[in-house]
Structure formats: C-alpha cells, structure tokens
C-alpha cells in the first residue's frame, strides 16, 4: 500500500518534512518519565549527611510542589520548549515531538486521527492563546511516558497556529458520509458541530453545606474560591476563572467549542478550593446535548446536583447558562453555486441589513463576512457602503458614525478579524500588568470617602496609568494592519471631501476627519477592549470591581484624547488630567494619520523571518497536495490565513434562513419590489436544502439495496469495516492520566421529530425516552451491520462512520430493493416510504 502511494501521480517520492518550535504541556506524571535516573553515588552521599535534615527537606519540597500544582487538564504540569517535526512517509503521517532538542517525547500517527481529534484548545484551559489540542490514544501514538493525556501545543502567533492547524487536519480523516457511493465528490456530505456556551452566574452555590471536610462544618467563605470545569464527551475543554467566596458569583464568560466529534454530553463540574486544602467538587450540571434543537439559543437556570444517596441527588445551587448547539450537513462547494451567484449580486452589507430587519437574524454577519473575505471583496464593499453613509449634510456631522448602523457593526467585526494581533500589541501587556498588580483607582470623592490628599494621589496614579496605556498604544501605531488602514483612509478621505470649510467652521472641518477615524479605532475598538478586556481575549474572566473601576476611568481619559478634547468631562474630579490631554493631542493626531494611511511595506506579521518562511512552505505544499484530493476532502482544509471554510459558512447561512424565513414567505402577494432580492435568496436556500435531502435519501436508498447478502458491496463493506476497526483504537474519555476506558456508542447526525412521533414504533428502536410535550432530539443510530458489531462499539468514530451510510435506525422505512431508483433521480413523491425518508432528513436542515 505504501509503495502504491509513493508512486501514485501527483505525489513526491521523497518524504515531506516540516519543523516548528512550540511550547508543549507536560504533566508531572509525564515529566517523571523523562527525568534521568539519579546517580547512585550521589544518592548515597546524601544519605550520609543528616538523615533527619534530608527528610525534612524532602517533606518541604513535596509540600511546596503540591501547593504549586496548576489547574491543568491532567492535574499538575508545566510548559516546556519543544520542536515538532511532521513527516509524510507514503500513506503515513508522523508528528514527532522533541523536548530538550533531542529527547523524543511522543510520536503521533496523524493519519489515524479524526479531523475532530485536532482542535483549537480554548484559551481558558491554560489561560494561554494559540493552543492546539491533539486528542489521541494508544495505537495512535508512541510515547515514552505511557500517558493517556492529550497533546497540547502552543504556537508563537495566531498565523502560525492556523497554519499548523490546517496542515495537521489535511492528514487526518474527515467525517464524510457516502464515500463509496459518490466517488466524483469523494462522498455525499460532511458534518460540522459546535457548542457555544456562556456561564453567566451562580446562585445559592454551597448552601446545602455538603462539604467533604469530615466534620461537615461550613468553611469560611472568604477563603473559598469557586470555578467551573467544562467537560464535553468526558474531555476537559475549558474552565471559568476562580471567584472568591461562594453563593452567587458572576462570571459572564463565553466558550466556543468548535469542530467537535458527535455529541454525547456536556458536564459542568463546580469546584471549590480553600487555601492549603485540596480542591473538591461541589456538584455538577449534566446536559444531554441530544435534547437541544439545533441553531437555537437556550438560556436559563440549571440545577447543580451533588451526588447523594444511590436513589437521589441533592441540589446545592444553580448556574445560569446560555447554550447554543449547532450541527450542520455540509455539501460540496459546487452545491452552493446558485446561492453564491445570488449572494454576489449585492453588497454583502445589504444582505446583513435584510436578514436583520426582515428575517430577525442577527448572528449571520460573521459568516457573510467570511464569504466576502474569501472572495476578496470585503474591503471594497465596506468602502462602498461608507460612501453612502457619509452624505455630507451639515446636520449629520454631530452624529457621524456614532449610531449602531450596519456599517459601524461591520467595521467592528472587521477590526476584530484583522486587528486581533494589533490590539494585543497595543494594550494587552499593560492591561494585564494593571490587573496583576490589582491597581485600584478612585478619584470621585463621593465614591471613595477619602481625604483630599488621598484623592490627589489617586489622580496622579490615574495619570500614570493613562500615560502607560497611551505610550504603548502610540508606540505600535506602525503595526496597524493594511486592511484597517485602507478602511480608515476611506473614512477620512470621504469626510474630507464631503464636509467643506464653507459649510462648517475651519477648525471643525479640520478635526472632523480625524474624529471620524477615532470614532472607529478608539470608540469601537481600543476603548471597549479597555473596558471589557475579557470579551476581547486580553485577560481571563471579568475583572474585579475595583480593577473594573480603574479601567473605566482610564477608558474615559483615552476616549477624550481620541476626541481631541482637552476639556475633560463634566465631572470636576477629572480636571486633574487636563494637562495630560493637552500635551498628548498632537501625538494623537499623528497616530490617526499613521493608522489611516496605507503603506507599500509588507504587512505586519508576528514571528521571526524563519517562521514566515516555514509558513510559506506549508501553504505552498497544502495548495499542491490539495489539488490531488477528492472534493470533500480538499474542502475540509481551512483556507489560510483566517481558517475559512466557505461551504460551512454557506451551510450555516442556509439553515438559518430556512428556519427563520417562514413568516417572511407567508406574507401576502404581490410583495414589495424591495423584497425580491431576499425572495430569490430564500429560494436558493431551499434549492440547497433539496439537494441535501436528495443526496441523503439517495445514500439511504443505495445502502438499502446494496446491503443484500448477495451484493458485492455488502461483502466489501464488511471487509472495509474490519480494516478500519484494526486502525481505530479505543478513544480516550478524559484527559486525565487515571482515565478508564468504556465502550462508546457510535453516533450519527441528529434531527428533531415532532411530538406526535414520540410514541411511534421508530421511537422504540432507540429505547425509552422521557415523555415531554416539547420537541425532543434523538440520536440516529447506524444501520450498518459492521457498525453494530460489538468490537466496533469500543472504537473511536472514524471511517466506519464516514465511509458508511447512516440509515438513522429506520431500516423498515428505507426504500426496499424492489423500490430501488437511480442515484440521479429524485424519490417518487407518491412513494410513502420515500416521502418518510425525505421528511426525516428535512428535519436535519430545519432543526
């Protein structure tokens, strides 16, 4: 097999190798296996000294080490410099990870992994950015430490992290259905899943006094800290920050877990900790994700349960959560051709406006922007809309770019996409230093209640930190990305042309273009990041109230400076910063001119020259390698540098429009001519849905007819399953080194049956479900005989699912061999069985 791959056309005979430097997370257990054995002579010499003293030192060292344990996913651990070497050897792809430049720590067999086993690790997991998690197990890797924990790598920049994310996923196995039956596209469709979770606050946590202290005494709440650990499919994926005290903590922390394997369960463990004591679990919230309708946000209070007697659990509080579960069928890119033509007929900002005003869809702007970025038209279309909004009327200059219009909201999204590294360089370091030093500033005498001298010292402290922020912001002005410079230049030149001195005073006409740029760069980007750093990924969690007050005062001063206003706010206590503002205004004007003037220099990139060269090699190789891949395999590789997946974005848009267009489509006709573009867009979305239904039903029909015992495809399917079972070792259920493996049931795409179906015969195929009046979501089981085999129930979901056809547990409802139709023909509407299959799969897209 390897010789065949090496000699196949379009592939190089020489192995491909790529190197990168990264930080590797090593647990204490794994680190112990890497330590060199102790010299026996030195050990005996140590024993000849004071035995009691050595014993005391040993105890102190162990205690200190134990107290310093990090809250990592596998207990204590630390980060070490590592070198990663990716090698392509025929059909195999090996990732060798070296520590201390020469010690081989692990070898991961990337070609045996699912693409969902290579995911972006949430920043909350280690409070580090740009981390990748590789979730592999025995049989998928060799390791010197015999550890079962995932591999976590941190890269030096977002660009480098995205590049290696794409490279690793290009060698892993995508979740594609119907490979054997749709060879032209490499399959029928693929799947994508995401969980968007916000932990808002707690209520009544710990009030039941169920603590594991032995004496059941209530500990001092002042010394207690509480946080939540988020486990998805029994793997730790994120955690909230620690909040002092128990009872009603506020978090307001969001977690986006994307590119997930089939859903099983989401569990939030609520931990409490006290100084010098080991942390214990207060309780947990268990959420079966199969019970959530797709694409709909759910917010409410969830009970935190502590394991009590064998027959009941005790509620020890509540968590307020907001949860959204997404699961999409993604067709080949060609299936969205008609939808793209309609999309390209207008400015994408006009589509955003129609979706928000007529379909009440407010969460699609990011996906529409991604399509525009991939087409390389985003900047031009934003510039076009800006020219419409700057109409030059004298009455509008007072509120220019101050309202929440489509333009201002899209500009915010553009700055978030293009300016992530720029924002970090501008305020990230100094902001975290302020938080680490717990700087508390209060200059309002009514709030502080302190003496005049204390207030004067606080004013000096405020000026110092404002100067620190401004010095850092100004020093990195040349690193502003070219895309942001082009947008700011458009805004500035439009205002200069359309607001002439004859209509305004000379001073106002001179300052208005500068203020229009600062209305975006500061009012909607830098200042909000100072006020809410946790929302921009600059610091973990919501800052404490004193620090939040300090940041609010600093943000007020920086915004006044951006407005070129030295006359401070209405508050008299803010007059002490007037001199700082007056002295800094010339530098602010220079800053605005720099960030609103594109340059001919190379765009700003983080990292060394060698890293940029290595990234270019990876990009070129991915482009060359993907040209030989099947269509669906090629489209699973994210488009660099922003990790775009255009078919996925279009699939999400299609599903959202179908779910929310019923009221719009029900309007009486004839309709307003202004609704015609949206009518056409909705029509194209329904065409895509029909293609998806046809592909899935064709797949079900072919599997039903080809699964006869005398069919050659049936025997081929069994042999294929046996081969994949050998290369699919058991999946880890947790990142902990003490995990115990258990059988994992194979999963399939989910749909939501109507309440009337809850007592149908098909429901009994999946076991008893709790009765409820609300729509329930059930997991569709495989009809493949090979998937139902006992040995495959212990395997990770790999090509046994992706190369087989899900019949969703409804074998009796599939088209029988006597009703077999051609793959290119639609199912007959008169056939009740075919109609049932179509209605079932229609729920997948409309869930």
PDB file of N, CA and C in Angstrom, residues 1-13 90:
ATOM      1  N   UNK A   1       0.829  -1.207   0.000  1.00  0.00           N
ATOM      2  CA  UNK A   1       0.000   0.000   0.000  1.00  0.00           C
ATOM      3  C   UNK A   1       0.861   1.253   0.000  1.00  0.00           C
ATOM      4  N   UNK A   2       1.929   1.277   0.810  1.00  0.00           N
ATOM      5  CA  UNK A   2       2.774   2.466   0.862  1.00  0.00           C
ATOM      6  C   UNK A   2       3.484   2.679  -0.453  1.00  0.00           C
ATOM      7  N   UNK A   3       3.901   1.568  -1.141  1.00  0.00           N
ATOM      8  CA  UNK A   3       4.558   1.734  -2.424  1.00  0.00           C
ATOM      9  C   UNK A   3       3.599   2.326  -3.442  1.00  0.00           C
ATOM     10  N   UNK A   4       2.347   1.914  -3.366  1.00  0.00           N
ATOM     11  CA  UNK A   4       1.362   2.468  -4.299  1.00  0.00           C
ATOM     12  C   UNK A   4       1.211   3.967  -4.109  1.00  0.00           C
ATOM     13  N   UNK A   5       1.154   4.427  -2.848  1.00  0.00           N
ATOM     14  CA  UNK A   5       1.013   5.858  -2.584  1.00  0.00           C
ATOM     15  C   UNK A   5       2.246   6.619  -3.047  1.00  0.00           C
ATOM     16  N   UNK A   6       3.416   6.072  -2.803  1.00  0.00           N
ATOM     17  CA  UNK A   6       4.633   6.793  -3.147  1.00  0.00           C
ATOM     18  C   UNK A   6       4.811   6.926  -4.650  1.00  0.00           C
ATOM     19  N   UNK A   7       4.262   5.968  -5.420  1.00  0.00           N
ATOM     20  CA  UNK A   7       4.433   6.007  -6.849  1.00  0.00           C
ATOM     21  C   UNK A   7       3.217   6.556  -7.569  1.00  0.00           C
ATOM     22  N   UNK A   8       2.194   6.967  -6.814  1.00  0.00           N
ATOM     23  CA  UNK A   8       1.000   7.499  -7.457  1.00  0.00           C
ATOM     24  C   UNK A   8       1.288   8.857  -8.043  1.00  0.00           C
ATOM     25  N   UNK A   9       0.593   9.215  -9.143  1.00  0.00           N
ATOM     26  CA  UNK A   9       0.856  10.504  -9.778  1.00  0.00           C
ATOM     27  C   UNK A   9       0.463  11.658  -8.878  1.00  0.00           C
ATOM     28  N   UNK A  10       1.185  12.742  -9.014  1.00  0.00           N
ATOM     29  CA  UNK A  10       0.903  13.953  -8.240  1.00  0.00           C
ATOM     30  C   UNK A  10       1.508  13.955  -6.860  1.00  0.00           C
ATOM     31  N   UNK A  11       2.229  12.893  -6.449  1.00  0.00           N
ATOM     32  CA  UNK A  11       2.821  12.853  -5.121  1.00  0.00           C
ATOM     33  C   UNK A  11       4.333  12.694  -5.248  1.00  0.00           C
ATOM     34  N   UNK A  12       5.054  13.345  -4.423  1.00  0.00           N
ATOM     35  CA  UNK A  12       6.506  13.287  -4.480  1.00  0.00           C
ATOM     36  C   UNK A  12       6.993  11.967  -3.910  1.00  0.00           C
ATOM     37  N   UNK A  13       8.081  11.440  -4.452  1.00  0.00           N
ATOM     38  CA  UNK A  13       8.656  10.199  -3.960  1.00  0.00           C
ATOM     39  C   UNK A  13       9.439  10.428  -2.665  1.00  0.00           C
ATOM     40  N   UNK A  90       4.908   8.002   2.615  1.00  0.00           N
ATOM     41  CA  UNK A  90       3.912   7.235   1.888  1.00  0.00           C
ATOM     42  C   UNK A  90       2.520   7.631   2.324  1.00  0.00           C
TER      43      UNK A  90
END
